[in-house]
């Protein structure tokens, strides 16, 4: 059984993340989407909220599960007997960071491979922080976010409007 972990901050989950999951799902028997508990960023949504949003908008599929994790990606993979890490490469600028992380993870855990998948071009330039900035300033993010996520983000960043 080939299983993979898709780790990230998902603050919040975007259509770009969903696109990546849909592309990767046929490659694996099981895909675990996991919110990092100790990322270096100051989050807009709590870990539990991000997990809840992911569960709400990801396809209902028995090959897919959503959770959170603390510590190193590779330690979580080992504990869960997951053999691959899924990451998206959107642009050339993603590559350097992803390359560094993949090789460091390989050094830490030689048996765990990183698999890169490219999202659709219409999602290749968005990021959660850009989307948050647009929402904060009243812009339209409907092409980037599933409706429940857009609503929750507006409530969080523009309460009462
Ligand atoms: N569509 C849209 N946006 C995407 C995307 C896609 N397909 N793929 C990534 N992004 C965006 C995210 O929204 C995020 O945007 P933001 O920076 O504006 O918030 C950005 O790309 C990168 O986020 P993400 O893929 O979630 O990575 P990350 O750098 O936040 O977190 C972890 C990566 C989870 C691996 C890392 O932070 C972590 O905590 N790891 C645990 C410790 C560890 O093992 N470290 C590695 C040691 S080598």
Coordinates of N, CA, C and O and ligand atoms in Angstrom, one line a residue:
X1 N 0.9 -1.2 0.0 CA 0.0 0.0 0.0 C 0.9 1.2 0.0 O 1.8 1.4 0.8
X2 N 0.7 2.1 -1.0 CA 1.5 3.3 -1.1 C 0.7 4.5 -0.5 O -0.4 4.9 -1.0
X3 N 1.2 5.0 0.6 CA 0.5 6.2 1.2 C 1.4 7.4 1.3 O 2.6 7.3 1.3
X4 N 0.8 8.6 1.3 CA 1.5 9.8 1.2 C 1.0 10.8 2.2 O -0.2 10.7 2.6
X5 N 1.8 11.7 2.7 CA 1.4 12.8 3.6 C 1.5 14.1 2.8 O 2.6 14.4 2.2
X6 N 0.5 14.9 2.9 CA 0.5 16.2 2.3 C 0.5 17.2 3.5 O -0.5 17.5 4.0
X7 N 1.7 17.7 3.9 CA 1.8 18.6 5.0 C 1.7 20.0 4.6 O 2.1 20.4 3.5
X8 N 1.2 20.9 5.4 CA 1.2 22.3 5.1 C 0.6 23.1 6.2 O 0.1 22.6 7.2
X9 N 0.5 24.4 6.0 CA -0.1 25.3 7.0 C -1.6 25.5 6.7 O -2.4 25.7 7.6
X10 N -2.0 25.4 5.4 CA -3.4 25.5 5.0 C -4.2 26.6 5.8 O -5.2 26.3 6.4
X11 N -3.7 27.8 5.7 CA -4.3 28.9 6.5 C -4.8 30.0 5.6 O -4.3 31.1 5.6
X12 N -5.9 29.8 4.9 CA -6.7 28.6 4.9 C -6.4 27.8 3.7 O -5.7 28.1 2.8
X13 N -7.1 26.6 3.6 CA -7.1 25.8 2.4 C -7.6 26.5 1.2 O -8.6 27.3 1.4
X14 N -7.0 26.4 0.1 CA -7.4 27.1 -1.1 C -7.8 26.1 -2.2 O -7.5 24.9 -2.1
X15 N -8.4 26.7 -3.3 CA -8.7 25.8 -4.5 C -7.4 25.2 -5.0 O -7.4 24.1 -5.6
X16 N -6.3 25.9 -4.9 CA -5.0 25.4 -5.3 C -4.6 24.1 -4.6 O -4.1 23.1 -5.1
X17 N -4.8 24.1 -3.2 CA -4.6 22.9 -2.5 C -5.5 21.8 -2.9 O -5.1 20.6 -3.0
X18 N -6.8 22.1 -3.1 CA -7.7 21.1 -3.5 C -7.4 20.5 -4.9 O -7.5 19.3 -5.1
X19 N -6.9 21.3 -5.8 CA -6.5 20.9 -7.1 C -5.3 19.9 -7.0 O -5.3 18.9 -7.6
X20 N -4.4 20.2 -6.1 CA -3.2 19.4 -5.9 C -3.7 18.0 -5.3 O -3.2 16.9 -5.8
X21 N -4.6 18.0 -4.4 CA -5.1 16.8 -3.8 C -5.8 15.9 -4.9 O -5.5 14.7 -5.0
X22 N -6.6 16.5 -5.7 CA -7.3 15.8 -6.7 C -6.3 15.2 -7.7 O -6.5 14.1 -8.2
X23 N -5.2 15.9 -8.0 CA -4.2 15.4 -9.0 C -3.4 14.2 -8.3 O -3.0 13.3 -9.0
X24 N -3.2 14.3 -7.0 CA -2.3 13.4 -6.4 C -3.0 12.1 -6.0 O -2.4 11.0 -5.9
X25 N -4.3 12.2 -5.7 CA -5.1 11.1 -5.2 C -5.0 9.8 -6.0 O -4.8 8.7 -5.5
X26 N -5.0 9.9 -7.4 CA -4.9 8.7 -8.2 C -3.5 8.0 -8.0 O -3.3 6.8 -8.4
X27 N -2.5 8.7 -7.5 CA -1.1 8.2 -7.5 C -0.9 7.3 -6.2 O 0.1 6.6 -6.2
X28 N -1.8 7.5 -5.2 CA -1.6 6.8 -3.9 C -2.8 6.0 -3.5 O -3.9 6.3 -3.9
X29 N -2.5 5.0 -2.7 CA -3.7 4.2 -2.1 C -4.3 5.1 -1.0 O -5.5 4.9 -0.7
X30 N -3.5 5.9 -0.3 CA -4.1 6.7 0.8 C -3.3 8.0 0.9 O -2.0 8.0 0.7
X31 N -4.0 9.1 1.0 CA -3.4 10.4 1.2 C -3.8 11.1 2.5 O -5.0 11.2 2.7
X32 N -2.9 11.4 3.3 CA -3.2 12.1 4.6 C -2.8 13.6 4.4 O -1.7 13.9 4.2
X33 N -3.8 14.4 4.6 CA -3.6 15.9 4.5 C -3.4 16.3 6.0 O -4.3 16.1 6.8
X34 N -2.3 17.0 6.3 CA -2.0 17.2 7.7 C -1.6 18.7 7.9 O -0.6 19.2 7.3
X35 N -2.2 19.3 8.8 CA -1.9 20.7 9.2 C -0.8 20.7 10.2 O -0.8 20.0 11.2
X36 N 0.3 21.4 9.9 CA 1.5 21.5 10.8 C 1.1 22.3 12.0 O 0.6 23.5 11.9
X37 N 1.3 21.8 13.2 CA 1.0 22.5 14.5 C 2.0 23.5 14.8 O 1.7 24.5 15.5
X38 N 3.2 23.3 14.5 CA 4.3 24.2 14.9 C 5.0 24.9 13.8 O 6.2 25.1 13.8
X39 N 4.2 25.3 12.8 CA 4.8 26.1 11.7 C 5.3 27.5 12.2 O 5.0 27.9 13.3
X40 N 6.2 28.1 11.4 CA 6.8 29.3 11.9 C 5.9 30.6 11.7 O 6.2 31.7 12.1
X41 N 4.7 30.4 11.0 CA 3.8 31.5 10.7 C 2.8 31.8 11.8 O 2.5 30.9 12.6
X42 N 2.4 33.0 11.9 CA 1.3 33.4 12.9 C 0.0 33.1 12.2 O -0.4 33.8 11.2
X43 N -0.8 32.1 12.6 CA -2.0 31.7 11.8 C -3.2 32.6 12.0 O -3.4 33.2 13.1
X44 N -4.0 32.6 11.0 CA -5.3 33.3 11.1 C -6.3 32.4 11.7 O -7.2 32.8 12.5
X45 N -6.3 31.1 11.4 CA -7.2 30.1 11.9 C -6.4 29.1 12.8 O -5.2 28.8 12.5
X46 N -7.0 28.7 13.9 CA -6.4 27.7 14.8 C -6.2 26.4 14.0 O -6.8 26.2 12.9
X47 N -5.3 25.5 14.5 CA -5.1 24.2 13.9 C -6.4 23.5 13.7 O -6.8 23.0 12.7
X48 N -7.2 23.5 14.8 CA -8.5 22.7 14.7 C -9.5 23.3 13.7 O -10.1 22.6 13.0
X49 N -9.5 24.7 13.6 CA -10.3 25.3 12.5 C -9.8 24.9 11.1 O -10.6 24.7 10.2
X50 N -8.5 24.9 11.0 CA -8.0 24.5 9.6 C -8.3 23.1 9.3 O -8.6 22.8 8.1
X51 N -8.2 22.2 10.3 CA -8.5 20.8 10.0 C -10.0 20.7 9.7 O -10.4 20.0 8.7
X52 N -10.8 21.4 10.4 CA -12.3 21.4 10.2 C -12.6 21.9 8.7 O -13.4 21.3 8.0
X53 N -12.0 23.0 8.3 CA -12.2 23.5 7.0 C -11.8 22.5 5.9 O -12.5 22.3 4.9
X54 N -10.6 21.9 6.1 CA -10.2 20.9 5.2 C -11.2 19.8 5.0 O -11.5 19.4 3.9
X55 N -11.7 19.3 6.2 CA -12.6 18.2 6.2 C -13.9 18.6 5.4 O -14.5 17.8 4.8
X56 N -14.3 19.9 5.6 CA -15.5 20.3 4.9 C -15.4 20.4 3.4 O -16.3 20.1 2.7
X57 N -14.2 20.8 2.9 CA -14.1 21.1 1.5 C -13.4 20.0 0.7 O -13.6 20.0 -0.6
X58 N -12.7 19.1 1.3 CA -12.0 18.1 0.5 C -13.1 17.0 0.1 O -14.1 16.9 0.8
X59 N -12.8 16.3 -1.0 CA -13.8 15.3 -1.5 C -13.9 14.2 -0.4 O -13.0 13.9 0.3
X60 N -15.2 13.7 -0.3 CA -15.4 12.6 0.7 C -14.9 11.3 0.0 O -15.5 10.9 -1.0
X61 N -13.8 10.9 0.4 CA -13.2 9.7 -0.2 C -12.4 8.9 0.8 O -11.7 9.5 1.6
X62 N -12.7 7.6 0.8 CA -12.1 6.8 1.9 C -10.5 6.7 1.8 O -9.9 6.4 2.8
X63 N -10.0 7.2 0.7 CA -8.5 7.2 0.5 C -7.9 8.4 1.1 O -6.7 8.6 1.0
X64 N -8.8 9.3 1.6 CA -8.3 10.6 2.0 C -8.6 10.8 3.5 O -9.7 10.5 4.0
X65 N -7.6 11.3 4.3 CA -7.9 11.6 5.7 C -7.2 13.0 6.0 O -6.3 13.4 5.4
X66 N -7.7 13.6 7.0 CA -7.2 14.9 7.4 C -6.9 14.9 8.9 O -7.6 14.4 9.7
X67 N -5.7 15.4 9.3 CA -5.3 15.4 10.7 C -4.3 16.6 10.9 O -4.2 17.4 10.0
X68 N -3.8 16.7 12.1 CA -2.7 17.7 12.3 C -1.5 16.9 12.9 O -1.7 15.8 13.3
X69 N -0.4 17.6 12.9 CA 0.8 16.9 13.5 C 1.7 18.0 14.0 O 1.7 19.1 13.6
X70 N 2.5 17.5 15.0 CA 3.6 18.4 15.6 C 4.9 17.8 15.3 O 5.0 16.6 14.9
X71 N 6.0 18.5 15.4 CA 7.3 17.9 15.2 C 7.7 17.8 13.7 O 7.1 18.5 12.9
X72 N 8.6 17.0 13.4 CA 9.1 16.9 12.1 C 8.2 16.0 11.2 O 7.6 15.1 11.6
X73 N 8.1 16.5 9.9 CA 7.3 15.8 8.9 C 7.7 14.3 8.9 O 6.9 13.4 8.9
X74 N 9.0 14.1 8.8 CA 9.5 12.7 8.6 C 9.2 11.8 9.9 O 8.9 10.6 9.7
X75 N 9.2 12.4 11.1 CA 8.9 11.6 12.3 C 7.4 11.2 12.2 O 7.1 10.1 12.6
X76 N 6.6 12.1 11.8 CA 5.1 11.8 11.7 C 4.9 10.7 10.6 O 4.2 9.8 10.9
X77 N 5.6 10.8 9.5 CA 5.5 9.8 8.5 C 5.9 8.4 9.0 O 5.2 7.4 8.8
X78 N 7.0 8.4 9.7 CA 7.5 7.1 10.3 C 6.5 6.6 11.3 O 6.2 5.4 11.2
X79 N 6.0 7.4 12.1 CA 5.0 7.0 13.1 C 3.8 6.4 12.5 O 3.1 5.5 13.0
X80 N 3.4 7.0 11.3 CA 2.1 6.6 10.7 C 2.4 5.6 9.6 O 1.5 5.2 8.8
X81 N 3.7 5.2 9.4 CA 4.1 4.2 8.3 C 3.7 4.8 6.9 O 3.1 4.1 6.1
X82 N 4.0 6.1 6.8 CA 3.7 6.7 5.5 C 5.0 6.9 4.7 O 6.0 7.3 5.3
X83 N 5.1 6.5 3.4 CA 6.3 6.4 2.7 C 6.7 7.5 1.8 O 7.8 7.6 1.3
X84 N 5.7 8.5 1.7 CA 6.0 9.6 0.7 C 5.4 10.9 1.3 O 4.4 10.9 2.0
X85 N 6.1 12.0 0.9 CA 5.6 13.3 1.2 C 5.2 14.0 -0.1 O 6.0 14.0 -1.0
X86 N 4.0 14.5 -0.1 CA 3.5 15.2 -1.3 C 3.7 16.7 -1.1 O 3.3 17.3 -0.1
X87 N 4.3 17.3 -2.1 CA 4.4 18.8 -2.1 C 4.1 19.3 -3.5 O 4.3 18.7 -4.5
X88 N 3.5 20.6 -3.5 CA 3.2 21.2 -4.8 C 4.4 22.2 -5.2 O 5.0 22.8 -4.3
X89 N 4.6 22.2 -6.4 CA 5.6 23.2 -6.9 C 4.8 24.1 -7.9 O 4.3 23.7 -8.9
X90 N 4.6 25.4 -7.4 CA 3.8 26.3 -8.2 C 4.7 27.1 -9.2 O 4.3 27.2 -10.4
X91 N 5.8 27.5 -8.8 CA 6.6 28.4 -9.6 C 8.1 28.0 -9.4 O 8.4 27.3 -8.4
X92 N 8.9 28.6 -10.2 CA 10.4 28.4 -10.0 C 10.8 28.8 -8.6 O 11.6 28.2 -8.0
X93 N 10.2 29.9 -8.1 CA 10.6 30.4 -6.8 C 10.3 29.4 -5.7 O 10.9 29.4 -4.6
X94 N 9.3 28.5 -5.9 CA 9.0 27.4 -4.9 C 10.1 26.4 -4.8 O 10.3 25.7 -3.9
X95 N 10.8 26.3 -6.0 CA 11.6 25.1 -6.2 C 12.8 25.0 -5.2 O 13.0 24.0 -4.6
X96 N 13.4 26.2 -5.0 CA 14.6 26.2 -4.1 C 14.3 25.7 -2.7 O 14.9 24.8 -2.1
X97 N 13.2 26.3 -2.1 CA 12.7 25.9 -0.8 C 12.3 24.4 -0.7 O 12.7 23.7 0.2
X98 N 11.6 24.0 -1.8 CA 11.1 22.6 -1.8 C 12.3 21.6 -1.9 O 12.3 20.5 -1.3
X99 N 13.2 22.0 -2.8 CA 14.4 21.2 -3.0 C 15.2 21.0 -1.7 O 15.6 19.9 -1.3
X100 N 15.4 22.1 -1.0 CA 16.1 22.1 0.3 C 15.4 21.2 1.3 O 16.0 20.4 2.0
X101 N 14.1 21.4 1.3 CA 13.3 20.6 2.3 C 13.3 19.1 2.0 O 13.5 18.3 2.8
X102 N 13.2 18.8 0.7 CA 13.1 17.4 0.2 C 14.4 16.7 0.5 O 14.4 15.6 1.1
X103 N 15.5 17.4 0.3 CA 16.8 16.7 0.5 C 17.1 16.6 2.0 O 17.7 15.6 2.4
X104 N 16.7 17.6 2.8 CA 16.9 17.5 4.2 C 16.1 16.4 4.8 O 16.6 15.6 5.6
X105 N 14.9 16.3 4.3 CA 14.0 15.2 4.8 C 14.6 13.8 4.4 O 14.6 12.9 5.1
X106 N 15.2 13.8 3.2 CA 15.8 12.5 2.7 C 17.0 12.2 3.6 O 17.2 11.0 4.0
X107 N 17.8 13.2 4.0 CA 18.9 13.0 4.9 C 18.4 12.4 6.2 O 19.0 11.5 6.8
X108 N 17.3 13.0 6.7 CA 16.8 12.6 8.0 C 16.1 11.2 7.9 O 16.1 10.4 8.9
X109 N 15.5 10.9 6.8 CA 14.7 9.7 6.7 C 14.9 9.2 5.2 O 14.1 9.4 4.4
X110 N 16.0 8.4 4.9 CA 16.3 8.0 3.6 C 15.2 7.2 2.9 O 15.1 7.2 1.7
X111 N 14.4 6.6 3.6 CA 13.3 5.7 3.0 C 12.1 6.5 2.6 O 11.2 5.9 1.9
X112 N 12.0 7.8 2.9 CA 10.8 8.5 2.6 C 11.1 9.5 1.4 O 12.0 10.3 1.4
X113 N 10.3 9.3 0.3 CA 10.5 10.1 -0.9 C 9.6 11.3 -0.9 O 8.4 11.2 -0.4
X114 N 10.0 12.4 -1.5 CA 9.1 13.5 -1.7 C 8.7 13.5 -3.1 O 9.5 13.2 -4.1
X115 N 7.4 13.6 -3.3 CA 6.8 13.6 -4.7 C 6.2 15.0 -4.9 O 5.4 15.5 -4.1
X116 N 6.6 15.6 -6.1 CA 6.1 16.9 -6.4 C 5.1 16.8 -7.5 O 5.2 16.1 -8.5
X117 N 4.0 17.6 -7.3 CA 3.0 17.7 -8.3 C 2.7 19.2 -8.6 O 2.8 20.0 -7.6
X118 N 2.5 19.5 -9.8 CA 2.2 20.9 -10.2 C 0.8 21.2 -10.2 O 0.0 20.5 -10.9
X119 N 0.3 22.2 -9.5 CA -1.1 22.6 -9.6 C -1.4 23.2 -11.0 O -0.5 23.6 -11.7
X120 N -2.7 23.3 -11.3 CA -3.2 24.0 -12.5 C -2.6 25.4 -12.5 O -2.5 26.0 -11.5
X121 N -2.4 25.9 -13.8 CA -1.8 27.2 -13.9 C -2.6 28.3 -13.3 O -2.0 29.3 -12.8
X122 N -3.9 28.1 -13.3 CA -4.7 29.2 -12.7 C -4.6 29.4 -11.2 O -5.0 30.3 -10.6
X123 N -3.9 28.3 -10.6 CA -3.7 28.4 -9.1 C -2.2 28.6 -8.8 O -1.8 28.5 -7.7
X124 N -1.4 28.8 -9.9 CA 0.1 28.7 -9.7 C 0.6 30.0 -9.0 O 1.8 30.0 -8.6
X125 N -0.2 31.0 -9.0 CA 0.4 32.3 -8.4 C -0.3 32.7 -7.1 O 0.1 33.7 -6.5
X126 N -1.2 31.9 -6.6 CA -1.9 32.3 -5.4 C -1.2 31.7 -4.2 O -0.6 30.6 -4.2
X127 N -1.4 32.3 -3.0 CA -0.9 31.8 -1.8 C -1.9 32.2 -0.7 O -2.7 33.2 -0.9
X128 N -2.0 31.5 0.4 CA -2.9 31.8 1.4 C -2.7 33.3 1.9 O -3.7 34.0 2.2
X129 N -1.5 33.7 2.1 CA -1.3 35.1 2.6 C -1.8 36.2 1.6 O -2.3 37.2 2.0
X130 N -1.6 35.9 0.3 CA -2.1 36.9 -0.7 C -3.6 37.0 -0.6 O -4.2 38.0 -0.6
X131 N -4.2 35.8 -0.5 CA -5.7 35.7 -0.4 C -6.2 36.4 0.9 O -7.1 37.2 0.8
X132 N -5.5 36.2 2.0 CA -5.9 36.9 3.2 C -5.8 38.4 3.0 O -6.7 39.2 3.5
X133 N -4.8 38.9 2.3 CA -4.6 40.3 2.1 C -5.7 40.9 1.2 O -6.3 42.0 1.5
X134 N -6.1 40.2 0.2 CA -7.2 40.6 -0.6 C -8.5 40.7 0.2 O -9.2 41.7 0.1
X135 N -8.8 39.7 1.0 CA -10.0 39.7 1.8 C -10.0 40.8 2.8 O -11.0 41.6 2.9
X136 N -8.9 41.0 3.4 CA -8.8 42.1 4.4 C -9.1 43.5 3.8 O -9.7 44.4 4.4
X137 N -8.8 43.6 2.5 CA -9.1 44.9 1.8 C -10.3 44.9 0.9 O -10.5 45.7 0.1
X138 N -11.2 43.8 1.2 CA -12.5 43.8 0.5 C -12.5 43.3 -0.9 O -13.5 43.6 -1.6
X139 N -11.4 42.7 -1.4 CA -11.4 42.2 -2.8 C -12.1 40.9 -3.0 O -12.5 40.2 -2.0
X140 N -12.2 40.5 -4.2 CA -12.9 39.2 -4.6 C -11.9 38.1 -4.7 O -11.0 38.1 -5.5
X141 N -12.2 37.1 -3.9 CA -11.3 35.9 -3.9 C -12.1 34.6 -4.2 O -11.6 33.5 -4.0
X142 N -13.3 34.8 -4.8 CA -14.1 33.7 -5.1 C -13.5 32.6 -6.0 O -13.8 31.5 -6.0
X143 N -12.6 33.1 -6.9 CA -12.0 32.1 -7.8 C -10.9 31.3 -7.1 O -10.4 30.3 -7.6
X144 N -10.5 31.7 -5.9 CA -9.4 31.1 -5.2 C -9.8 30.2 -4.1 O -9.1 29.3 -3.6
X145 N -11.0 30.5 -3.5 CA -11.4 29.8 -2.3 C -12.8 29.1 -2.5 O -13.7 29.6 -3.1
X146 N -13.0 27.9 -2.0 CA -14.3 27.2 -1.9 C -15.2 28.1 -1.1 O -14.7 28.7 -0.1
X147 N -16.5 28.2 -1.4 CA -17.4 29.1 -0.7 C -17.4 29.1 0.8 O -17.3 30.1 1.5
X148 N -17.4 27.9 1.5 CA -17.4 27.9 2.9 C -16.1 28.5 3.5 O -16.1 29.2 4.6
X149 N -15.0 28.3 2.8 CA -13.7 28.9 3.3 C -13.7 30.4 3.1 O -13.3 31.2 4.0
X150 N -14.3 30.9 2.0 CA -14.3 32.3 1.7 C -15.2 33.0 2.8 O -14.8 34.0 3.4
X151 N -16.3 32.3 3.1 CA -17.2 32.9 4.1 C -16.5 33.0 5.5 O -16.6 34.0 6.2
X152 N -15.9 31.9 5.9 CA -15.2 31.9 7.2 C -14.0 32.9 7.3 O -13.8 33.6 8.3
X153 N -13.4 33.1 6.1 CA -12.2 34.0 6.1 C -12.8 35.5 6.2 O -12.2 36.3 6.9
X154 N -13.9 35.7 5.5 CA -14.5 37.1 5.6 C -14.9 37.4 7.0 O -14.7 38.5 7.6
X155 N -15.6 36.4 7.6 CA -16.0 36.6 9.0 C -14.9 36.9 10.0 O -14.9 37.7 10.9
X156 N -13.7 36.2 9.7 CA -12.6 36.3 10.6 C -11.8 37.6 10.3 O -11.4 38.3 11.3
X157 N -11.7 38.0 9.1 CA -10.9 39.2 8.8 C -11.6 40.5 8.6 O -11.1 41.6 8.7
X158 N -13.0 40.4 8.4 CA -13.8 41.6 8.2 C -15.1 41.4 9.0 O -16.2 41.5 8.5
X159 N -14.9 41.2 10.3 CA -16.1 41.0 11.1 C -17.1 42.1 11.1 O -16.7 43.3 11.1
X160 N -18.4 41.8 11.0 CA -19.4 42.9 11.0 C -19.6 43.5 9.6 O -20.5 44.4 9.5
X161 N -18.9 43.2 8.6 CA -19.1 43.8 7.3 C -19.9 43.0 6.3 O -19.9 41.8 6.4
Ligands
LIG1 N1 -2.2 26.3 -4.0 C1 -2.2 27.5 -3.4 N2 -1.3 27.8 -2.5 C2 -0.3 27.0 -2.2 C3 -0.3 25.7 -2.8 C4 -1.2 25.4 -3.8 N3 -1.2 24.2 -4.4 N4 0.8 25.1 -2.3 C5 1.4 25.9 -1.4 N5 0.7 27.0 -1.3 C6 1.0 28.2 -0.5 C7 0.4 28.1 0.8 O1 -0.9 28.7 0.8 C8 1.4 28.9 1.6 O2 1.1 30.3 1.5 P1 1.5 31.4 2.6 O3 3.0 31.3 2.8 O4 1.1 32.6 1.9 O5 0.7 31.0 3.8 C9 2.7 28.6 0.9 O6 2.4 28.2 -0.3 C10 3.6 27.6 1.5 O7 2.8 26.9 2.4 P2 2.8 25.3 2.7 O8 2.9 24.5 1.5 O9 1.7 25.1 3.6 O10 4.2 25.1 3.4 P3 4.8 25.8 4.7 O11 6.1 26.2 4.4 O12 3.8 26.7 5.4 O13 4.9 24.5 5.7 C11 5.7 22.4 6.5 C12 5.6 23.4 5.3 C13 4.4 22.0 7.0 C14 6.4 21.2 5.9 C15 6.6 23.1 7.5 O14 6.2 24.4 7.8 C16 6.6 22.4 8.9 O15 6.0 22.9 9.8 N6 7.2 21.3 9.0 C17 7.4 20.6 10.3 C18 8.9 20.7 10.6 C19 9.7 20.0 9.5 O16 9.6 18.8 9.3 N7 10.4 20.8 8.7 C20 11.1 20.4 7.6 C21 12.5 20.1 7.9 S1 13.4 19.8 6.4

